[in-house]
Amino acid sequence: KNRGRLLISCLDQPGIISKISKFLFSHGANIIESNQYSINPHGGDFFIRIDFEAPDLIDKKETLMEDFQPIAETFSMTWELHLVSELKRMAIFASKDLNCLRELLWQWQNGDLMAEIPLVVSNHETARPLVEQLGIPFYYLPASKENRTEVEKKQLQLMSEYDIDVIVLARYMQILTPHFVASHPMKIINIHHSFLPAFVGARPYERAYQRGVKLIGATSHYVTNDLDEGPIIEQDTVRVDHRFDVDELKKMGGNIERNVLARAVKWHLQDRIIVHGNKTIVF
Amino acid sequence: KNRGRLLISCLDQPGIISKISKFLFSHGANIIESNQYSINPHGGDFFIRIDFEAPDLIDKKETLMEDFQPIAETFSMTWELHLVSELKRMAIFASKDLNCLRELLWQWQNGDLMAEIPLVVSNHETARPLVEQLGIPFYYLPASKENRTEVEKKQLQLMSEYDIDVIVLARYMQILTPHFVASHPMKIINIHHSFLPAFVGARPYERAYQRGVKLIGATSHYVTNDLDEGPIIEQDTVRVDHRFDVDELKKMGGNIERNVLARAVKWHLQDRIIVHGNKTIVF
Amino acid sequence: KNRGRLLISCLDQPGIISKISKFLFSHGANIIESNQYSINPHGGDFFIRIDFEAPDLIDKKETLMEDFQPIAETFSMTWELHLVSELKRMAIFASKDLNCLRELLWQWQNGDLMAEIPLVVSNHETARPLVEQLGIPFYYLPASKENRTEVEKKQLQLMSEYDIDVIVLARYMQILTPHFVASHPMKIINIHHSFLPAFVGARPYERAYQRGVKLIGATSHYVTNDLDEGPIIEQDTVRVDHRFDVDELKKMGGNIERNVLARAVKWHLQDRIIVHGNKTIVF
Amino acid sequence: KNRGRLLISCLDQPGIISKISKFLFSHGANIIESNQYSINPHGGDFFIRIDFEAPDLIDKKETLMEDFQPIAETFSMTWELHLVSELKRMAIFASKDLNCLRELLWQWQNGDLMAEIPLVVSNHETARPLVEQLGIPFYYLPASKENRTEVEKKQLQLMSEYDIDVIVLARYMQILTPHFVASHPMKIINIHHSFLPAFVGARPYERAYQRGVKLIGATSHYVTNDLDEGPIIEQDTVRVDHRFDVDELKKMGGNIERNVLARAVKWHLQDRIIVHGNKTIVF
């Protein structure tokens, strides 16, 4: 397709949209959907996502980017241009609980997640049949606190070899080192099995059970070096009652986890998310 | 405040946003939030809502409108310019069930509904104390099938006298004639006590009870001459179970009704809604 | 396990619970969870579900049933006794859309649906690999309006051969004849892809799109001879907006469909449902 | 009415329900709704709520209680018998934000909260007109950290004088001393303006804004000496997005707060809640 997406953030000032839209028009692009938001019109931050169509976009991409550079510099923009036809390359990291992995692969098969999945990495063999049956390479790299540095070296090598754009932690359950995180800033998406900031850290369902909450939730966020503190992309909750024990909370929660993660991944793949400080703008 | 809102719909073609944003920039306006959407970029419909700020907007309004006219003509636009400082004048029509009326008045007192309420009209005296205690004129006009034409004549006279922009039917329970509806096209907001198109017409809670539904709902829509068939603005549902009898369904539903109506009215007052055929775009 | 479930409905009168609980106690049963509800204590209907545990329940089942018979007769009860250890035998009927089938098989693999699945029947070959890979026999019986009677004969033969207790129509898309329905009264569970009674019949997503609804839904119900009119077991809705075209409504709805159907099937398998007229009591 | 409610908790063992139901039957009571739940049938805890009807219940209450005493002792039960005709006496504590107070008074006027409201206490004069217009005595007792002991003395005197059964903190914003809490154990209901345990303590909306959550919530719980740590009765959440500033989060949250508090209060008034450790069973 000839569709592209422009994501921009900068300090707000008059005339930005006028400049951008004139630029797109003069390059033959027609805007299909655009969403813009400013935190504070007087010197606050400005964010825009533009979904557009232009003939021969693939050939024109380089020219467009060169021509946009001066505008970007004028307004000190942070910006990205993505082509819908250039699928993102997504690695999935999994562990023993296949709930989230399965949902992602399923939606991917259905054509709901527009990405390439060049590999799945896991510290357990559990997912191998599920993954290989779809023709996706599966890498078993047993990870633990002890061998973390060594394993991450191999993982980073794989990410580089397969030219990975985005890493999804589908209940991977291992903590990543700052070195790993720094290698893919705001490109690693995690699912935490609680409604953050409630129950940060380990065993959230057990703690939810102890606390006697009436709703349980899940949170998908970008990974930073602060555990469970990265920018939140999506959250959801579901009603439970006194009859649910920890196992039933987990089952109920698993359903929320996979839906929340799949939505967050889809929005990332559709270039709907702009990270701003420790928050996300989701257009 | 110096804030304005521009609502535009027209056939899509390249260059519209460029033209609009250049126009606003050249008139000193800074765009705070804008949302645009096209149904089909190749000859489909184009919709945009722009929330902007411009110095001395009140004085400039006439000039802005004159200067925009040629652009509007070029693209055959349907368009509106609203100033946040010019509050809409809202009439509320009520009956005996005060649930929705009370919610609207409450949110209005809280400053959540930015409008003037010059009068409340009712075919019962029930609401008088509630309305008059807030200093709002209350008109008791007993309406029935028999005297409909006569009563509507008085109502239309009141709407004209008080210069009313929008009419909210807060469970008014009387059918309006085509003549009345035509006098305020897409300016009359109704709340129907079901999840439309389920249970069109009378006694929806009784019929929901008979059908044994597991959720009940409410729908707010613009009034047209087809009963309960106008463009839907907002809907919501809530879970019920076998223990709810008709009275309890009504109580539960009443809570949804007032929230759905209040949201629809708020969006209308914030100029968030563009009607397109029998549907609404809510930005 | 030694767990059993007693489902009873009859006309309400004093002393029923006393009789039942004395009976269970005298047979060594300990009640784990019980839920009772009467529509009207003065001659209305009485419903109860009792989840209990008794040593050697499997051996005692016959005795229990014989001993309960006189009590059941005294109160003219409609009643069922189910043992958790006796898994229900569930047939799934599918077509080309595998969304619901896949969810059921997945939850079944996870141990969330306690049943045996002796076969899957479909009028297309699409599901064969998915089904056979789990070791479940797959029957391809191409069905259409023309050969309905003939195909149903084969299907009924299969149901009988495999001793089927419950039939789940996982988007089967074919209408069943009264003869077939009568053979499994209140044992056939369907999923309809709308929030009933809105959009009864064909193409509900297309009609939801035309109507411009702000929520779409799904409904699971027992099949009767009135199309989409059987007792509703479960419903749910999800928010959509003007940006969703028919395909996106279908994708969004598909997620609701599979969750609603899976919950309805789970409740049926857990003997949580009592049908009363055209409604369900779900304990 | 001749309706009563029996709430019982004790260690589980066989025969409890049989004993209770025989007792009720022999006293001419007909059970309308009963819900029972055991955490673990082998020596775990047993909970039951029975809603029943008996002729001349008001006259019989003393006899019933005396006759039930031996059964209660046999099973070491904690139990309560409430008559629907004996309305609970509810005091409301408010402050400057009238959102929750108004909802409670409104639902009370509608007949949705079956209680007497003998007084409203506040540390501000704001609520006086609203309260007095309904004929409810209003007590202005300015409270602060400095005069807490003194003020609580007066408050406790009022509670005693008016014979108060339940105290609702409708955004009262003052911390109660252990002495006050101990005087009404599990009879003080609070609303916290966050989804606990997220954002315990002060300024939850500001912190929710900082954290960038995608849902905000509210929690109603019984007050204990651990701030925001008492048994949770009810919680709910609502979706927000990046466009909401702190004020808009507060407005959105206010709507959830009042609904969550009203539900919790209603369930308490309907004797639906059994406190078990730091959790609630809500039947």
CSV table of N, CA and C in Angstrom, one decimal, chain A residues 190-197 217-221 232-236 256 260, chain D residues 211:
chain,number,residue,atom,x,y,z
A,190,ASN,N,6.1,-4.9,27.7
A,190,ASN,CA,5.9,-5.9,28.7
A,190,ASN,C,4.4,-6.0,29.1
A,191,ILE,N,4.0,-7.1,29.6
A,191,ILE,CA,2.7,-7.2,30.3
A,191,ILE,C,2.9,-7.6,31.7
A,192,HIS,N,2.3,-6.7,32.6
A,192,HIS,CA,2.4,-7.0,34.0
A,192,HIS,C,1.0,-7.5,34.5
A,193,HIS,N,1.0,-8.5,35.3
A,193,HIS,CA,-0.3,-9.1,35.6
A,193,HIS,C,-0.9,-8.5,36.8
A,194,SER,N,-1.0,-7.2,36.8
A,194,SER,CA,-1.8,-6.4,37.8
A,194,SER,C,-2.1,-5.1,37.2
A,195,PHE,N,-3.0,-4.4,37.9
A,195,PHE,CA,-3.4,-3.0,37.6
A,195,PHE,C,-2.4,-2.1,38.2
A,196,LEU,N,-1.3,-1.8,37.5
A,196,LEU,CA,-0.2,-1.0,38.1
A,196,LEU,C,-0.8,0.4,38.3
A,197,PRO,N,-0.3,1.1,39.4
A,197,PRO,CA,0.8,0.8,40.3
A,197,PRO,C,0.4,-0.2,41.4
A,217,GLY,N,-6.6,-6.8,37.4
A,217,GLY,CA,-6.2,-6.1,36.1
A,217,GLY,C,-4.9,-6.5,35.6
A,218,ALA,N,-4.6,-5.9,34.4
A,218,ALA,CA,-3.3,-6.1,33.8
A,218,ALA,C,-2.9,-4.8,33.1
A,219,THR,N,-1.6,-4.7,33.0
A,219,THR,CA,-1.0,-3.4,32.5
A,219,THR,C,0.1,-3.8,31.4
A,220,SER,N,0.0,-3.1,30.3
A,220,SER,CA,1.1,-3.3,29.3
A,220,SER,C,1.9,-2.0,29.3
A,221,HIS,N,3.2,-2.1,29.3
A,221,HIS,CA,4.0,-0.8,29.4
A,221,HIS,C,5.3,-1.1,28.7
A,232,ILE,N,3.0,3.5,30.7
A,232,ILE,CA,1.9,2.6,30.5
A,232,ILE,C,1.2,2.8,29.2
A,233,ILE,N,1.0,1.7,28.4
A,233,ILE,CA,0.3,1.8,27.1
A,233,ILE,C,-1.1,1.5,27.3
A,234,GLU,N,-1.5,0.4,28.0
A,234,GLU,CA,-2.9,0.0,28.1
A,234,GLU,C,-3.1,-0.7,29.4
A,235,GLN,N,-4.3,-0.6,30.0
A,235,GLN,CA,-4.7,-1.3,31.2
A,235,GLN,C,-6.1,-1.8,31.1
A,236,ASP,N,-6.5,-2.8,31.8
A,236,ASP,CA,-7.9,-3.1,31.9
A,236,ASP,C,-8.1,-3.9,33.2
A,256,ILE,N,-7.5,-11.2,30.7
A,256,ILE,CA,-7.2,-9.8,30.6
A,256,ILE,C,-5.8,-9.5,30.1
A,260,VAL,N,-5.0,-7.2,26.9
A,260,VAL,CA,-4.3,-6.0,27.1
A,260,VAL,C,-3.0,-5.9,26.3
D,211,ARG,N,1.6,9.2,37.1
D,211,ARG,CA,1.9,7.9,36.7
D,211,ARG,C,1.5,7.5,35.2
